[in-house]
Every structure is written in C-alpha cells, then in structure tokens.
Short mmCIF file of C-alpha atoms and ligand atoms in Angstrom, two decimals:
data_model
loop_
_atom_site.label_atom_id
_atom_site.label_comp_id
_atom_site.label_asym_id
_atom_site.label_seq_id
_atom_site.Cartn_x
_atom_site.Cartn_y
_atom_site.Cartn_z
CA MET A 919 0.09 0.03 -0.22
CA ASN A 920 1.07 3.90 -0.96
CA LYS A 921 2.33 4.79 2.60
CA ASN A 922 1.26 8.60 1.66
CA LYS A 923 -2.20 7.30 1.25
CA LEU A 924 -5.07 8.07 3.23
CA ILE A 925 -7.20 5.79 4.73
CA TYR A 926 -10.56 6.87 5.57
CA ILE A 927 -12.41 4.56 8.26
CA LEU A 928 -16.15 5.43 9.51
CA GLY A 929 -16.50 3.16 12.52
CA ILE A 930 -19.94 2.24 14.60
CA GLU A 931 -20.37 1.84 18.12
CA SER A 932 -24.08 0.53 19.55
CA SER A 933 -23.28 -2.13 21.57
CA CYS A 934 -25.38 -0.72 24.85
CA ASP A 935 -27.12 2.69 24.98
CA ASP A 936 -24.60 5.17 23.41
CA THR A 937 -25.13 5.52 19.17
CA SER A 938 -21.77 6.37 17.85
CA ALA A 939 -19.99 7.19 15.10
CA SER A 940 -16.62 8.62 14.10
CA VAL A 941 -14.83 8.93 11.03
CA ILE A 942 -10.99 8.82 11.56
CA CYS A 943 -8.13 9.02 8.98
CA ASN A 944 -5.29 7.31 8.80
CA GLY A 945 -5.46 6.80 13.07
CA LYS A 946 -6.12 10.59 13.54
CA ILE A 947 -9.46 11.19 14.98
CA LEU A 948 -11.59 13.58 12.20
CA SER A 949 -15.06 12.95 13.93
CA ASN A 950 -15.92 11.02 16.92
CA VAL A 951 -19.56 11.80 17.56
CA ILE A 952 -22.18 10.40 20.68
CA ALA A 953 -25.70 10.55 21.21
CA SER A 954 -26.29 9.86 24.79
CA GLN A 955 -29.64 7.43 25.43
CA GLU A 956 -31.12 9.38 28.64
CA ILE A 957 -34.50 7.81 28.99
CA HIS A 958 -32.37 4.61 30.74
CA ALA A 959 -31.80 6.71 33.40
CA LYS A 960 -35.27 6.58 35.39
CA TYR A 961 -35.34 2.54 34.65
CA GLY A 962 -32.33 3.02 36.83
CA GLY A 963 -29.88 0.83 34.79
CA VAL A 964 -30.53 0.18 30.46
CA VAL A 965 -34.02 -1.19 29.25
CA PRO A 966 -32.68 -3.21 26.05
CA GLU A 967 -36.07 -2.63 24.29
CA LEU A 968 -35.48 1.00 24.70
CA ALA A 969 -31.92 0.62 23.72
CA SER A 970 -32.68 -0.66 20.24
CA ARG A 971 -35.27 1.96 19.67
CA ALA A 972 -33.27 4.81 20.26
CA HIS A 973 -30.55 3.38 18.28
CA GLN A 974 -32.76 3.05 15.38
CA GLN A 975 -33.62 7.08 15.46
CA ASN A 976 -30.01 8.05 15.75
CA ILE A 977 -28.53 6.06 13.85
CA VAL A 978 -29.00 7.77 10.60
CA PRO A 979 -28.12 11.77 12.14
CA VAL A 980 -25.35 10.34 14.05
CA VAL A 981 -23.37 9.29 11.40
CA GLN A 982 -24.41 11.76 8.86
CA GLN A 983 -22.85 14.38 11.88
CA ALA A 984 -19.58 11.89 11.79
CA ILE A 985 -19.36 12.27 7.96
CA GLN A 986 -19.83 16.09 8.24
CA GLN A 987 -17.76 17.03 11.07
CA ALA A 988 -14.94 15.22 9.66
CA ASN A 989 -15.00 17.23 6.18
CA ILE A 990 -15.31 14.53 4.09
CA ASP A 991 -18.00 13.36 1.79
CA LYS A 992 -19.27 9.47 1.89
CA LYS A 993 -17.27 8.23 -1.56
CA ASP A 994 -13.84 9.40 0.71
CA LEU A 995 -14.83 5.65 3.05
CA ASN A 996 -12.40 3.48 2.80
CA ALA A 997 -13.80 0.54 5.19
CA ILE A 998 -16.43 0.79 7.43
CA ALA A 999 -16.05 -0.78 11.10
CA PHE A 1000 -18.85 -2.24 12.64
CA THR A 1001 -19.34 -3.77 17.08
CA ARG A 1002 -20.51 -6.99 16.58
CA GLY A 1003 -20.20 -7.95 20.01
CA PRO A 1004 -20.03 -8.28 23.12
CA GLY A 1005 -23.10 -6.36 24.00
CA LEU A 1006 -27.09 -6.39 23.33
CA MET A 1007 -27.96 -8.01 20.73
CA GLY A 1008 -31.38 -5.89 19.91
CA SER A 1009 -28.53 -2.86 19.94
CA LEU A 1010 -25.42 -4.75 17.99
CA LEU A 1011 -27.67 -5.26 15.00
CA VAL A 1012 -29.12 -1.68 13.88
CA GLY A 1013 -25.27 -0.95 14.06
CA SER A 1014 -24.44 -3.37 12.39
CA SER A 1015 -27.04 -3.54 9.78
CA PHE A 1016 -27.02 -0.36 9.31
CA ALA A 1017 -23.10 -0.37 8.27
CA LYS A 1018 -23.75 -3.81 5.89
CA SER A 1019 -26.05 -1.41 4.05
CA LEU A 1020 -24.03 1.26 3.77
CA SER A 1021 -21.17 -0.78 2.48
CA LEU A 1022 -22.55 -2.65 0.08
CA ALA A 1023 -24.05 0.88 -1.33
CA LEU A 1024 -20.67 2.33 -1.32
CA ASN A 1025 -18.87 -1.21 -2.22
CA ILE A 1026 -16.40 -0.65 -0.01
CA PRO A 1027 -14.88 -3.36 2.70
CA LEU A 1028 -17.13 -4.25 5.83
CA ILE A 1029 -14.95 -4.79 9.00
CA PRO A 1030 -16.34 -6.39 12.10
CA VAL A 1031 -15.10 -5.47 15.60
CA ASN A 1032 -14.90 -6.86 18.96
CA HIS A 1033 -16.09 -3.83 21.30
CA MET A 1034 -13.59 -5.15 23.71
CA GLN A 1035 -10.56 -4.91 21.85
CA GLY A 1036 -12.11 -1.05 20.79
CA HIS A 1037 -11.82 -0.45 24.55
CA ILE A 1038 -7.83 -1.42 25.00
CA LEU A 1039 -7.12 -0.48 21.38
CA ALA A 1040 -8.33 2.79 21.65
CA HIS A 1041 -4.74 3.22 23.01
CA PHE A 1042 -3.35 3.09 19.67
CA ILE A 1043 -5.39 6.22 18.51
CA ASP A 1044 -3.10 9.63 17.29
CA THR A 1045 -3.46 11.62 20.02
CA LYS A 1046 -1.44 14.59 21.59
CA ASN A 1047 0.03 14.08 24.79
CA HIS A 1048 -0.64 9.82 24.63
CA GLN A 1049 1.74 7.99 23.96
CA LYS A 1050 1.25 4.02 22.87
CA PRO A 1051 1.87 1.77 24.60
CA THR A 1052 4.18 -0.97 24.02
CA PHE A 1053 4.16 -4.90 23.31
CA PRO A 1054 3.50 -7.15 25.59
CA PHE A 1055 1.79 -4.13 28.30
CA LEU A 1056 -1.43 -5.17 30.76
CA CYS A 1057 -4.67 -3.96 30.64
CA LEU A 1058 -7.03 -3.67 32.98
CA THR A 1059 -10.44 -3.58 31.26
CA ILE A 1060 -13.22 -2.69 33.43
CA SER A 1061 -16.71 -1.09 32.07
CA GLY A 1062 -20.64 -1.89 32.86
CA GLY A 1063 -20.26 -5.55 31.38
CA HIS A 1064 -16.66 -6.07 32.19
CA THR A 1065 -13.56 -6.62 34.29
CA GLN A 1066 -10.69 -8.25 33.16
CA ILE A 1067 -6.86 -8.00 33.66
CA VAL A 1068 -5.62 -8.76 29.72
CA LYS A 1069 -2.01 -9.89 28.43
CA ILE A 1070 -1.54 -7.89 25.33
CA SER A 1071 1.22 -9.57 23.11
CA ASP A 1072 0.13 -7.95 19.45
CA TYR A 1073 -2.59 -6.00 18.03
CA PHE A 1074 -5.15 -9.18 17.65
CA SER A 1075 -3.00 -11.16 20.25
CA MET A 1076 -4.86 -11.18 23.68
CA GLU A 1077 -4.95 -13.06 26.58
CA VAL A 1078 -7.06 -12.93 29.48
CA LEU A 1079 -4.83 -14.14 33.07
CA GLY A 1080 -7.98 -13.27 35.12
CA GLU A 1081 -11.58 -11.72 35.80
CA THR A 1082 -15.22 -11.45 37.06
CA LEU A 1083 -16.94 -14.54 38.73
CA ASP A 1084 -19.86 -12.35 38.83
CA ASP A 1085 -20.77 -8.74 38.90
CA ALA A 1086 -18.52 -5.97 36.67
CA VAL A 1087 -17.27 -3.93 38.54
CA GLY A 1088 -19.66 -0.86 36.45
CA GLU A 1089 -22.37 -2.82 37.31
CA ALA A 1090 -20.55 -2.96 41.57
CA PHE A 1091 -20.66 0.73 41.33
CA ASP A 1092 -24.15 1.78 39.75
CA LYS A 1093 -25.20 -0.89 42.38
CA SER A 1094 -24.84 0.36 45.07
CA ALA A 1095 -25.51 4.05 43.39
CA LYS A 1096 -28.64 2.25 43.01
CA ILE A 1097 -28.51 1.49 46.96
CA LEU A 1098 -28.07 4.99 47.99
CA GLY A 1099 -31.03 6.52 45.34
CA LEU A 1100 -28.82 7.99 43.18
CA PRO A 1101 -29.90 7.54 39.30
CA TYR A 1102 -28.35 5.51 36.62
CA PRO A 1103 -25.24 5.46 35.54
CA GLY A 1104 -24.25 5.89 39.40
CA GLY A 1105 -20.47 5.27 38.42
CA PRO A 1106 -19.82 9.32 37.63
CA LEU A 1107 -21.72 9.96 40.66
CA ILE A 1108 -20.25 7.98 43.42
CA ASP A 1109 -16.54 9.10 42.07
CA LYS A 1110 -18.10 12.80 42.04
CA HIS A 1111 -19.49 12.43 45.97
CA ALA A 1112 -15.87 10.66 47.21
CA LYS A 1113 -13.75 13.42 45.92
CA LEU A 1114 -15.39 15.53 49.06
CA GLY A 1115 -15.50 12.24 51.34
CA ASN A 1116 -13.49 10.24 54.29
CA PRO A 1117 -12.64 6.81 52.30
CA ASN A 1118 -12.07 5.39 56.11
CA ALA A 1119 -14.94 5.88 57.66
CA PHE A 1120 -16.69 2.56 56.83
CA LYS A 1121 -15.15 -0.20 56.21
CA PHE A 1122 -16.41 -2.74 54.40
CA THR A 1123 -15.64 -6.65 53.48
CA LYS A 1124 -13.25 -7.25 50.65
CA PRO A 1125 -14.26 -10.52 48.51
CA LYS A 1126 -11.23 -13.49 48.97
CA VAL A 1127 -10.44 -14.94 45.12
CA ALA A 1128 -7.59 -16.74 43.93
CA ASN A 1129 -5.44 -16.04 41.41
CA LEU A 1130 -6.33 -13.15 39.18
CA ASN A 1131 -10.46 -13.31 38.95
CA PHE A 1132 -12.56 -10.46 41.18
CA SER A 1133 -15.40 -11.04 42.56
CA PHE A 1134 -17.54 -8.26 43.51
CA SER A 1135 -21.58 -9.54 44.02
CA GLY A 1136 -20.65 -10.16 47.90
CA LEU A 1137 -19.80 -6.43 48.16
CA LYS A 1138 -22.79 -5.37 46.76
CA THR A 1139 -24.92 -7.22 49.46
CA GLY A 1140 -21.99 -6.14 52.00
CA ILE A 1141 -23.38 -2.22 51.12
CA LEU A 1142 -27.33 -3.32 51.34
CA TYR A 1143 -27.16 -4.70 54.66
CA PHE A 1144 -24.84 -2.12 56.19
CA ILE A 1145 -27.06 0.69 54.40
CA GLN A 1146 -30.46 -1.29 55.60
CA LYS A 1147 -29.41 -1.27 59.48
CA LYS A 1148 -27.64 2.07 59.45
CA VAL A 1149 -31.17 3.62 57.33
CA LYS A 1150 -33.71 1.92 60.45
CA GLU A 1151 -31.30 3.23 63.20
CA ASN A 1152 -31.24 6.85 61.62
CA PRO A 1153 -33.39 7.16 58.69
CA ASN A 1154 -31.22 10.40 57.30
CA PHE A 1155 -28.28 8.38 57.44
CA ILE A 1156 -27.76 8.32 53.80
CA LYS A 1157 -28.28 11.97 53.14
CA GLU A 1158 -26.17 13.09 56.08
CA ASN A 1159 -23.00 10.50 55.40
CA LEU A 1160 -23.52 10.53 51.49
CA ASN A 1161 -19.89 11.41 50.33
CA ASP A 1162 -18.58 9.60 53.13
CA ILE A 1163 -20.70 6.24 52.12
CA CYS A 1164 -19.44 6.79 48.49
CA ALA A 1165 -15.70 7.73 49.39
CA SER A 1166 -15.55 4.20 51.76
CA ILE A 1167 -17.18 2.64 48.49
CA GLN A 1168 -15.00 3.80 45.80
CA LYS A 1169 -11.70 3.07 48.42
CA THR A 1170 -12.18 -0.55 48.40
CA ILE A 1171 -13.38 -0.80 44.94
CA VAL A 1172 -10.06 0.40 44.02
CA GLU A 1173 -8.02 -1.49 46.39
CA ILE A 1174 -9.99 -4.69 44.92
CA LEU A 1175 -9.02 -3.77 41.25
CA PHE A 1176 -5.11 -2.85 42.90
CA ASP A 1177 -4.84 -6.09 44.66
CA LYS A 1178 -4.95 -8.26 41.46
CA LEU A 1179 -3.38 -5.87 39.35
CA LYS A 1180 0.17 -6.21 41.75
CA LEU A 1181 -0.46 -10.01 42.21
CA ALA A 1182 -0.50 -10.11 38.01
CA VAL A 1183 2.60 -7.42 37.28
CA LYS A 1184 4.42 -9.97 39.93
CA GLN A 1185 3.41 -13.19 38.16
CA THR A 1186 4.16 -12.17 34.80
CA GLY A 1187 7.04 -9.80 35.14
CA ILE A 1188 5.60 -6.87 33.18
CA ASN A 1189 5.04 -3.70 34.42
CA GLN A 1190 3.46 -1.44 31.77
CA ILE A 1191 -0.26 -0.98 32.64
CA ALA A 1192 -3.15 0.07 30.87
CA ILE A 1193 -6.63 0.50 32.15
CA ALA A 1194 -9.40 0.77 29.44
CA GLY A 1195 -12.99 0.59 29.56
CA GLY A 1196 -15.66 3.08 30.87
CA VAL A 1197 -14.78 2.18 34.67
CA SER A 1198 -11.39 3.75 33.86
CA ALA A 1199 -13.20 7.32 34.31
CA ASN A 1200 -12.66 6.63 37.54
CA SER A 1201 -10.47 9.47 39.16
CA GLU A 1202 -9.20 7.63 42.07
CA ILE A 1203 -8.05 4.61 40.27
CA ARG A 1204 -6.36 7.30 37.08
CA ASN A 1205 -4.34 8.85 39.68
CA ASP A 1206 -3.72 5.81 42.13
CA LEU A 1207 -2.68 4.28 38.94
CA LYS A 1208 -0.12 7.35 37.96
CA ALA A 1209 1.31 7.35 41.38
CA THR A 1210 2.26 3.67 40.83
CA GLU A 1211 5.35 5.31 38.17
CA GLU A 1212 7.21 6.62 41.26
CA LYS A 1213 6.04 4.08 43.88
CA PHE A 1214 6.62 0.77 42.40
CA GLY A 1215 7.91 2.18 38.65
CA TRP A 1216 4.93 0.70 36.48
CA THR A 1217 4.94 2.45 32.63
CA THR A 1218 1.22 2.91 32.73
CA TYR A 1219 -1.39 4.48 30.16
CA ILE A 1220 -4.04 6.57 31.02
CA PRO A 1221 -6.63 6.73 28.33
CA LYS A 1222 -7.94 10.31 27.42
CA PHE A 1223 -11.41 10.75 29.25
CA GLU A 1224 -13.39 10.80 25.91
CA PHE A 1225 -12.01 7.31 25.07
CA THR A 1226 -12.91 5.93 28.22
CA THR A 1227 -17.33 5.51 28.08
CA ASP A 1228 -18.47 3.55 24.34
CA ASN A 1229 -17.53 5.55 21.82
CA ALA A 1230 -16.79 4.92 18.36
CA ALA A 1231 -13.50 6.38 17.61
CA MET A 1232 -12.28 3.15 18.96
CA ILE A 1233 -13.92 0.90 17.35
CA ALA A 1234 -12.62 3.39 13.95
CA ILE A 1235 -8.65 2.48 15.41
CA VAL A 1236 -9.42 -1.17 15.09
CA GLY A 1237 -11.28 -1.16 12.06
CA TYR A 1238 -7.64 0.47 10.74
CA LEU A 1239 -5.76 -1.77 12.05
CA LYS A 1240 -7.51 -4.50 10.58
CA PHE A 1241 -7.90 -2.35 7.18
CA LEU A 1242 -3.95 -2.46 6.74
CA ASP A 1243 -4.12 -6.28 7.60
CA ASN A 1244 -6.86 -6.69 4.97
CA ASN A 1245 -8.60 -8.24 7.32
CA TYR A 1246 -11.95 -7.90 6.11
CA ALA A 1247 -15.41 -9.73 6.65
CA GLU A 1248 -18.28 -11.18 4.18
CA ILE A 1249 -21.14 -9.61 4.30
CA LYS A 1250 -22.80 -12.73 5.90
CA THR A 1251 -20.95 -11.61 9.39
CA ILE A 1252 -23.46 -11.25 12.22
CA ALA A 1253 -23.56 -9.42 15.33
CA THR A 1254 -23.32 -11.08 18.96
CA ALA A 1255 -24.39 -10.67 22.24
CA ARG A 1256 -21.38 -12.48 23.16
CA LEU A 1257 -17.20 -12.36 22.03
CA LYS A 1258 -14.67 -12.92 23.91
CA VAL A 1259 -11.72 -10.71 23.83
CA ASN A 1260 -9.42 -12.74 21.90
CA GLU A 1261 -12.69 -13.79 19.87
CA ASN A 1262 -13.22 -11.32 16.19
O1 KG4 B 1447 -17.69 0.92 28.97
P1 KG4 B 1447 -18.71 1.61 28.98
O2 KG4 B 1447 -19.34 2.80 28.56
O3 KG4 B 1447 -20.33 0.69 28.69
C1 KG4 B 1447 -19.96 -0.67 29.44
O4 KG4 B 1447 -19.58 -1.44 27.71
O5 KG4 B 1447 -20.28 -1.55 29.82
O6 KG4 B 1447 -19.08 1.38 30.82
C2 KG4 B 1447 -20.02 1.73 31.50
C3 KG4 B 1447 -19.50 2.10 33.37
C4 KG4 B 1447 -20.68 2.31 33.79
O7 KG4 B 1447 -21.08 1.34 34.96
C5 KG4 B 1447 -20.03 3.23 34.99
O8 KG4 B 1447 -20.85 3.64 35.35
C6 KG4 B 1447 -19.02 3.41 34.76
O9 KG4 B 1447 -18.52 2.64 33.72
N1 KG4 B 1447 -18.26 4.42 34.75
C7 KG4 B 1447 -18.14 5.08 35.90
C8 KG4 B 1447 -17.52 6.70 36.01
N2 KG4 B 1447 -17.62 7.06 34.80
C9 KG4 B 1447 -17.86 6.05 34.23
N3 KG4 B 1447 -17.27 4.36 36.81
C10 KG4 B 1447 -17.18 4.76 38.13
N4 KG4 B 1447 -16.08 5.59 37.79
C11 KG4 B 1447 -16.16 7.18 36.99
N5 KG4 B 1447 -15.71 8.19 37.06
ZN1 ZN B 1448 -18.04 -0.12 26.83
#
C-alpha cells in the first residue's frame, strides 16, 4: 500500500446505550459523535428494548454528523467498521445492519470489531500527549459489563489472565449507587461524591478470590445490608453521610482492583499497565495508577477521558488496524451478544 495514501475509516458503535459514529484518517480522529440515551436513567439501568429503538432513531443523524464533521464525502470512505459484539443483541443489530447496508451501497469493505478490543486498542489512536503502549503490556479492562486483566502481546494477540466471576466493576459502582438512591449510571456520581468524603469512614469486606479473578457481588450485598441497618437506626443516614459512604465504597473497589493488578505484575513480570473501559474514567483509579510510576516503577497508560466510555473512535481505530492487515469480513457476518476478548 502507498504509504502516503489517506485511509478513511467510519466506525459505528451501538453495543449498549450510546449510538456513536467516528471517522478516522490514518489513525487520527476527524470526528467522534456520541448520542447518549437519557431514557434509561428513570428505570435505574439500561432497558434493552428501549435502547434498540433509540439506536434506530439516532443512527442515521449520528453517522451523517460524523461524516460532516470530518469534512469528507461518504464516497471518500475506504471501509466501515462496526461493533459485532459483545453487547445487547437488539442494539448490536441496529449498528451492524446499518454498517452492512452502507458498505454494500458504497461497495467498500466491512470490518467487524470486538467491542472489548476497541476499549483496549483505543490506546493506539493518534492523539497529542498520549504515548502508545509497547508490547507486551497488561490492560485492566473495566466497564459496565467487564472486569478483566488482559495480557496484550500484539494488536490482536490477547490473553485473559483473570476476570470477574460475577458482577462487573461498573455494576458494583452502579448497583451501590442505586442502593444510595442515586440515578443510573451511578459510577460517575459515586466518583463525584467520593471526592468530598472520608474514604476511611466506613469499612467494607473485600472478597477473597483466588488468582487474578475478581468478585463484586458479595461487596454489593455487604453494602446493601450495611445501609439497611444504618437507615433503620437513622432514616437520614444516607443523606447525612453520602460523601463518606461513596468515598468508602470507592476506596474498597479501587483496592480490590489494585490488589489484583499488583499480583498480575508479580506473576508476569510485565510492568507496563494500561486501563480501559468506562470505569477507567474514575478519578481515583486514574490518580492511583499514575502514582504507581513513582511508587513501583510501572509505566502506565491512561486513556483520554473521551475514550473511556463507549465511543466509535475506538471501533474505527481497530477497523484501521484490520484494514492495514486486509482483514475484512463477508456481508453474512452476524452480530453476537457474547464474544471473548480474543475472538473476532
Ligand atoms: O465502557 P462503558 O461505557 O460501557 C460498557 O461497555 O459497559 O462503561 C460504563 C460503566 C458504567 O457502569 C458507569 O457507571 C461506569 O462505566 N463509569 C464510572 C465512571 N464513569 C463511568 N465508574 C466509576 N467512576 C467513573 N467516573
Ligand atoms: Zn464498553
């Protein structure tokens, strides 16, 4: 391939409750449009049927905006990358059907992308002041659906070293927030209140899980029983202690993550550490990871804030890497709700 050639990739992401489209050119972002679905907040979590309906409404204007903001014509596109899975089937079907139709109409290649690879490989988007990881590195992948420690030996050579046996860490944040009466998604709100609270005010029991695996369901139950007991004694307990409760919950969750990360570094001898996924937006996780550079001599990779939660730029960058590899798919490729990080 001609090295000076400009390669334009359109990425489409619709795995959960964000409809997003992005155009990147040779690894640089030209646009990254995200339509978030507010409708789920009042139900305390994502309602799959409502999510797919909202994707149907959003997909055309979001893609149009992404192409417009990139200041290109759709005929300039070289390929279309879309999230094949994992995610909610109804949501995935909207993005994948749209991507297929557009690739047929424009007669350009179709590139399916694993959403979790997208979160990890977002570190390879060309952005100012962000150094790309070198191989091998470990990635703590933390989102509303996943909690994994992944060893990345090359772009598409990934091995899961440990993962959650029950709830994902994002669910731990969101379910704890729900117990406290905070709206969905509660993770960012816990983060916000925690900044004003005392992390040592309350103590929650950390789970004992072997190897590099995680568990968060016991912690959630522990928090529920603690709050129920305290509210019985004082109906205003949550209101009077919200910041301290959030700080204590967040401290416990962050400690659980870092205990395993330290063990992973010890077991693998790899001390190049990245974080990825929606929960990597958490300020304490970001600060604590940065601090390990001085504390333990780790090299750390913290994604730009806009690439932490779901976005199509991360899908487009994977599309670009696959395009360079001539790694396309046939039109009969189907979306799939379940997909392991090392599957395509
Ligand atoms: O990656 P993502 O956007 O969607 C999934 O693929 O799941 O992650 C969403 C998750 C939610 O659970 C949300 O509460 C959490 O990321 N989250 C946070 C923060 N920002 C988003 N959790 C803790 N602190 C934050 N600042
Ligand atoms: Zn995600």
